[in-house]
Every structure is written in C-alpha cells, then in structure tokens.
PDB file of C-alpha atoms in Angstrom:
ATOM      1  CA  UNK A 267       0.000   0.000   0.000  1.00  0.00           C
ATOM      2  CA  UNK A 268       2.739   2.452   0.872  1.00  0.00           C
ATOM      3  CA  UNK A 269       4.523   1.746  -2.370  1.00  0.00           C
ATOM      4  CA  UNK A 270       1.377   2.470  -4.351  1.00  0.00           C
ATOM      5  CA  UNK A 271       0.819   5.758  -2.496  1.00  0.00           C
ATOM      6  CA  UNK A 272       4.423   6.805  -3.100  1.00  0.00           C
ATOM      7  CA  UNK A 273       4.192   6.094  -6.832  1.00  0.00           C
ATOM      8  CA  UNK A 274       0.915   8.064  -7.119  1.00  0.00           C
ATOM      9  CA  UNK A 275       2.466  11.021  -5.288  1.00  0.00           C
ATOM     10  CA  UNK A 276       5.497  10.929  -7.593  1.00  0.00           C
ATOM     11  CA  UNK A 277       3.278  10.797 -10.701  1.00  0.00           C
ATOM     12  CA  UNK A 278       1.205  13.761  -9.518  1.00  0.00           C
ATOM     13  CA  UNK A 279       4.366  15.745  -8.698  1.00  0.00           C
ATOM     14  CA  UNK A 280       5.741  14.952 -12.165  1.00  0.00           C
ATOM     15  CA  UNK A 281       2.558  16.108 -13.896  1.00  0.00           C
ATOM     16  CA  UNK A 282       2.541  19.323 -11.842  1.00  0.00           C
ATOM     17  CA  UNK A 283       6.174  20.002 -12.728  1.00  0.00           C
ATOM     18  CA  UNK A 284       5.498  19.437 -16.439  1.00  0.00           C
ATOM     19  CA  UNK A 285       2.583  21.876 -16.355  1.00  0.00           C
ATOM     20  CA  UNK A 286       4.671  24.450 -14.472  1.00  0.00           C
ATOM     21  CA  UNK A 287       7.530  24.067 -16.966  1.00  0.00           C
ATOM     22  CA  UNK A 288       5.267  25.221 -19.798  1.00  0.00           C
ATOM     23  CA  UNK A 289       4.763  28.546 -18.010  1.00  0.00           C
ATOM     24  CA  UNK A 290       8.468  29.039 -17.385  1.00  0.00           C
ATOM     25  CA  UNK A 291       9.339  28.419 -21.025  1.00  0.00           C
ATOM     26  CA  UNK A 292       7.168  31.363 -22.057  1.00  0.00           C
ATOM     27  CA  UNK A 293       8.946  33.714 -19.656  1.00  0.00           C
ATOM     28  CA  UNK A 294      12.334  32.488 -20.852  1.00  0.00           C
ATOM     29  CA  UNK A 295      11.317  33.148 -24.451  1.00  0.00           C
ATOM     30  CA  UNK A 296      10.096  36.612 -23.510  1.00  0.00           C
ATOM     31  CA  UNK A 297      13.362  37.423 -21.780  1.00  0.00           C
ATOM     32  CA  UNK A 298      15.252  36.089 -24.793  1.00  0.00           C
ATOM     33  CA  UNK A 299      13.198  38.270 -27.149  1.00  0.00           C
ATOM     34  CA  UNK A 300      13.726  41.315 -24.937  1.00  0.00           C
ATOM     35  CA  UNK A 301      17.486  40.767 -24.929  1.00  0.00           C
ATOM     36  CA  UNK A 302      17.495  40.329 -28.704  1.00  0.00           C
ATOM     37  CA  UNK A 303      15.472  43.531 -29.234  1.00  0.00           C
ATOM     38  CA  UNK A 304      17.778  45.399 -26.874  1.00  0.00           C
ATOM     39  CA  UNK A 305      20.896  44.200 -28.695  1.00  0.00           C
ATOM     40  CA  UNK A 306      19.400  45.189 -32.056  1.00  0.00           C
ATOM     41  CA  UNK A 307      18.519  48.670 -30.792  1.00  0.00           C
ATOM     42  CA  UNK A 308      22.002  49.111 -29.320  1.00  0.00           C
ATOM     43  CA  UNK A 309      23.528  48.003 -32.626  1.00  0.00           C
ATOM     44  CA  UNK A 310      21.372  50.508 -34.544  1.00  0.00           C
ATOM     45  CA  UNK A 311      22.231  53.332 -32.150  1.00  0.00           C
ATOM     46  CA  UNK A 312      25.922  52.501 -32.434  1.00  0.00           C
ATOM     47  CA  UNK A 313      25.737  52.608 -36.225  1.00  0.00           C
ATOM     48  CA  UNK A 314      23.900  55.932 -36.113  1.00  0.00           C
ATOM     49  CA  UNK A 315      26.569  57.361 -33.819  1.00  0.00           C
ATOM     50  CA  UNK A 316      29.327  56.099 -36.108  1.00  0.00           C
ATOM     51  CA  UNK A 317      27.646  57.746 -39.106  1.00  0.00           C
ATOM     52  CA  UNK A 318      27.249  61.020 -37.232  1.00  0.00           C
ATOM     53  CA  UNK A 319      30.852  60.907 -36.061  1.00  0.00           C
ATOM     54  CA  UNK A 320      32.023  60.290 -39.613  1.00  0.00           C
ATOM     55  CA  UNK A 321      30.018  63.296 -40.818  1.00  0.00           C
ATOM     56  CA  UNK A 322      31.527  65.482 -38.095  1.00  0.00           C
ATOM     57  CA  UNK A 323      35.034  64.273 -38.957  1.00  0.00           C
ATOM     58  CA  UNK A 324      34.460  65.054 -42.639  1.00  0.00           C
ATOM     59  CA  UNK A 325      33.189  68.534 -41.753  1.00  0.00           C
ATOM     60  CA  UNK A 326      36.260  69.136 -39.612  1.00  0.00           C
ATOM     61  CA  UNK A 327      38.504  68.103 -42.495  1.00  0.00           C
ATOM     62  CA  UNK A 328      36.608  70.312 -44.954  1.00  0.00           C
ATOM     63  CA  UNK A 329      36.743  73.377 -42.704  1.00  0.00           C
ATOM     64  CA  UNK A 330      40.390  74.021 -41.730  1.00  0.00           C
ATOM     65  CA  UNK A 331      39.527  77.125 -39.672  1.00  0.00           C
ATOM     66  CA  UNK A 332      36.804  75.352 -37.687  1.00  0.00           C
ATOM     67  CA  UNK A 333      36.590  76.615 -34.121  1.00  0.00           C
ATOM     68  CA  UNK A 334      34.322  75.294 -31.402  1.00  0.00           C
ATOM     69  CA  UNK A 335      33.078  78.188 -29.327  1.00  0.00           C
ATOM     70  CA  UNK A 336      33.637  77.799 -25.626  1.00  0.00           C
ATOM     71  CA  UNK A 337      30.598  77.860 -23.333  1.00  0.00           C
ATOM     72  CA  UNK A 338      31.733  81.230 -21.945  1.00  0.00           C
ATOM     73  CA  UNK A 339      31.697  82.750 -25.440  1.00  0.00           C
ATOM     74  CA  UNK A 340      28.165  81.500 -25.988  1.00  0.00           C
ATOM     75  CA  UNK A 341      26.963  83.081 -22.718  1.00  0.00           C
ATOM     76  CA  UNK A 342      25.273  79.759 -21.948  1.00  0.00           C
ATOM     77  CA  UNK A 343      27.262  77.645 -19.497  1.00  0.00           C
ATOM     78  CA  UNK A 344      26.826  73.917 -20.088  1.00  0.00           C
ATOM     79  CA  UNK A 345      25.304  72.063 -17.194  1.00  0.00           C
ATOM     80  CA  UNK A 346      26.403  68.605 -18.302  1.00  0.00           C
ATOM     81  CA  UNK A 347      30.067  67.744 -17.529  1.00  0.00           C
ATOM     82  CA  UNK A 348      30.047  65.042 -20.224  1.00  0.00           C
ATOM     83  CA  UNK A 349      29.097  67.658 -22.807  1.00  0.00           C
ATOM     84  CA  UNK A 350      31.983  69.830 -21.635  1.00  0.00           C
ATOM     85  CA  UNK A 351      34.381  66.901 -22.048  1.00  0.00           C
ATOM     86  CA  UNK A 352      33.093  66.250 -25.563  1.00  0.00           C
ATOM     87  CA  UNK A 353      33.512  69.916 -26.489  1.00  0.00           C
ATOM     88  CA  UNK A 354      37.086  69.908 -25.185  1.00  0.00           C
ATOM     89  CA  UNK A 355      37.870  66.719 -27.099  1.00  0.00           C
ATOM     90  CA  UNK A 356      36.511  68.230 -30.329  1.00  0.00           C
ATOM     91  CA  UNK A 357      38.598  71.373 -29.794  1.00  0.00           C
ATOM     92  CA  UNK A 358      41.726  69.310 -29.181  1.00  0.00           C
ATOM     93  CA  UNK A 359      41.069  67.189 -32.259  1.00  0.00           C
ATOM     94  CA  UNK A 360      40.585  70.295 -34.399  1.00  0.00           C
ATOM     95  CA  UNK A 361      43.847  71.781 -33.129  1.00  0.00           C
ATOM     96  CA  UNK A 362      45.687  68.487 -33.618  1.00  0.00           C
ATOM     97  CA  UNK A 363      44.598  68.226 -37.245  1.00  0.00           C
ATOM     98  CA  UNK A 364      45.824  71.761 -37.884  1.00  0.00           C
ATOM     99  CA  UNK A 365      49.244  71.228 -36.362  1.00  0.00           C
ATOM    100  CA  UNK A 366      49.826  67.577 -37.284  1.00  0.00           C
ATOM    101  CA  UNK A 367      52.337  67.057 -40.111  1.00  0.00           C
ATOM    102  CA  UNK A 368      51.288  64.827 -42.952  1.00  0.00           C
ATOM    103  CA  UNK A 369      52.378  61.206 -42.563  1.00  0.00           C
ATOM    104  CA  UNK A 370      54.358  61.334 -45.794  1.00  0.00           C
ATOM    105  CA  UNK A 371      56.574  64.125 -44.424  1.00  0.00           C
ATOM    106  CA  UNK A 372      57.543  62.248 -41.285  1.00  0.00           C
ATOM    107  CA  UNK A 373      57.546  58.668 -42.570  1.00  0.00           C
ATOM    108  CA  UNK A 374      60.838  57.553 -44.143  1.00  0.00           C
ATOM    109  CA  UNK A 375      60.718  55.837 -47.515  1.00  0.00           C
ATOM    110  CA  UNK A 376      61.542  52.143 -47.369  1.00  0.00           C
ATOM    111  CA  UNK A 377      64.560  50.882 -49.325  1.00  0.00           C
ATOM    112  CA  UNK A 378      62.425  48.487 -51.381  1.00  0.00           C
ATOM    113  CA  UNK A 379      60.273  51.382 -52.597  1.00  0.00           C
ATOM    114  CA  UNK A 380      63.382  53.415 -53.409  1.00  0.00           C
ATOM    115  CA  UNK A 381      64.788  50.596 -55.546  1.00  0.00           C
ATOM    116  CA  UNK A 382      61.384  50.187 -57.213  1.00  0.00           C
ATOM    117  CA  UNK A 383      61.283  53.911 -58.054  1.00  0.00           C
ATOM    118  CA  UNK A 384      64.809  53.806 -59.513  1.00  0.00           C
ATOM    119  CA  UNK A 385      63.975  50.727 -61.596  1.00  0.00           C
ATOM    120  CA  UNK A 386      60.787  52.290 -62.950  1.00  0.00           C
ATOM    121  CA  UNK A 387      62.771  55.421 -63.815  1.00  0.00           C
ATOM    122  CA  UNK A 388      65.302  53.290 -65.744  1.00  0.00           C
ATOM    123  CA  UNK A 389      62.412  51.763 -67.670  1.00  0.00           C
ATOM    124  CA  UNK A 390      61.455  55.259 -68.828  1.00  0.00           C
ATOM    125  CA  UNK A 391      58.213  55.786 -66.919  1.00  0.00           C
ATOM    126  CA  UNK A 392      57.143  59.335 -66.145  1.00  0.00           C
ATOM    127  CA  UNK A 393      57.315  60.736 -62.631  1.00  0.00           C
ATOM    128  CA  UNK A 394      53.501  60.777 -62.453  1.00  0.00           C
ATOM    129  CA  UNK A 395      53.329  57.065 -63.376  1.00  0.00           C
ATOM    130  CA  UNK A 396      56.046  56.194 -60.870  1.00  0.00           C
ATOM    131  CA  UNK A 397      54.191  58.197 -58.230  1.00  0.00           C
ATOM    132  CA  UNK A 398      50.988  56.242 -58.857  1.00  0.00           C
ATOM    133  CA  UNK A 399      52.702  52.851 -58.804  1.00  0.00           C
ATOM    134  CA  UNK A 400      54.794  53.503 -55.700  1.00  0.00           C
ATOM    135  CA  UNK A 401      52.170  55.422 -53.686  1.00  0.00           C
ATOM    136  CA  UNK A 402      54.581  58.317 -53.221  1.00  0.00           C
ATOM    137  CA  UNK A 403      54.052  61.961 -54.055  1.00  0.00           C
ATOM    138  CA  UNK A 404      55.670  63.291 -57.211  1.00  0.00           C
ATOM    139  CA  UNK A 405      57.986  65.413 -55.060  1.00  0.00           C
ATOM    140  CA  UNK A 406      59.159  62.319 -53.163  1.00  0.00           C
ATOM    141  CA  UNK A 407      59.775  60.501 -56.453  1.00  0.00           C
ATOM    142  CA  UNK A 408      61.847  63.446 -57.705  1.00  0.00           C
ATOM    143  CA  UNK A 409      63.872  63.418 -54.468  1.00  0.00           C
ATOM    144  CA  UNK A 410      64.548  59.675 -54.720  1.00  0.00           C
ATOM    145  CA  UNK A 411      65.666  59.992 -58.364  1.00  0.00           C
ATOM    146  CA  UNK A 412      67.788  63.082 -57.591  1.00  0.00           C
ATOM    147  CA  UNK A 413      69.486  61.347 -54.648  1.00  0.00           C
ATOM    148  CA  UNK A 414      70.008  58.154 -56.625  1.00  0.00           C
ATOM    149  CA  UNK A 415      68.536  56.071 -53.804  1.00  0.00           C
ATOM    150  CA  UNK A 416      70.793  57.436 -51.084  1.00  0.00           C
TER     151      UNK A 416
END
C-alpha cells in the first residue's frame, strides 16, 4: 500500500512540474526576445553614432579654420560635464589636425620602394606614373631619383 501511495504522489508531482515548466518556457522566451530587441537597438544606435561621427570628422577636415566656441563665449554655461568633455575633445582634435604634419613628411621611404622607383625610372616611366605605382608623391619621387637612392 505504501509503495502504491508513493508512486501516485510521484506521478502527480511529475505532472505538476510538467505543467509548471510550460509557463516558465514562455517567460524564458520573452526574456530572450527582450534581450534580442535590446541588442538590435544598441547596434542601430551605435551605427547611427558612427555615421554622425564620420560626418563630423568630414566637416572638420573640410573646414580648416573650424573653431568650437567655448561655453563662456556663448553666454550659456553647459550644465552637463560630459558635454563639456566632448567639447574639449573636439577642440583638441581640431587643433591636432591643424598642427599635425602629414604622414608622408615624417615617414621615411623604405629601401624596397626606393629601388622600385629607380627601376621604374630606368624603364622610362614618367614621374607621375612612378608616383601612382609607388604610392609616393611626385615630389618624393623626384627626391629619390635626384638622390640616386641614397
């Protein structure tokens, strides 16, 4: 008798647990959908920010005399410290692009490229063609040819 009662109790407990598991699956799916929607929205916002940042960078490159007015000059002090940090970073970036030398002026020309330029010159190519093939400016090509690779 006790064995029969124990087996009936176990069967009832199993059926109850199966029914309860159906309800928990729905909440797990809902949480999963919420996480997926959140990740998609974060991805979209990140892409929008990247596009906006790219537009701002292009505007900064197009306008060499670009100046960000300080909050004091606008007579409207910014309340948000994060906004102040962003404004300072933009000002520093604008000043850095003005004063930064071009990479071609500071970067030395590799010996392989020098020998390539000299060989192309021996083959009779124009300075413009050599410049295109070697990814150097025409002035750099002239300097390499004038120095003879030294």
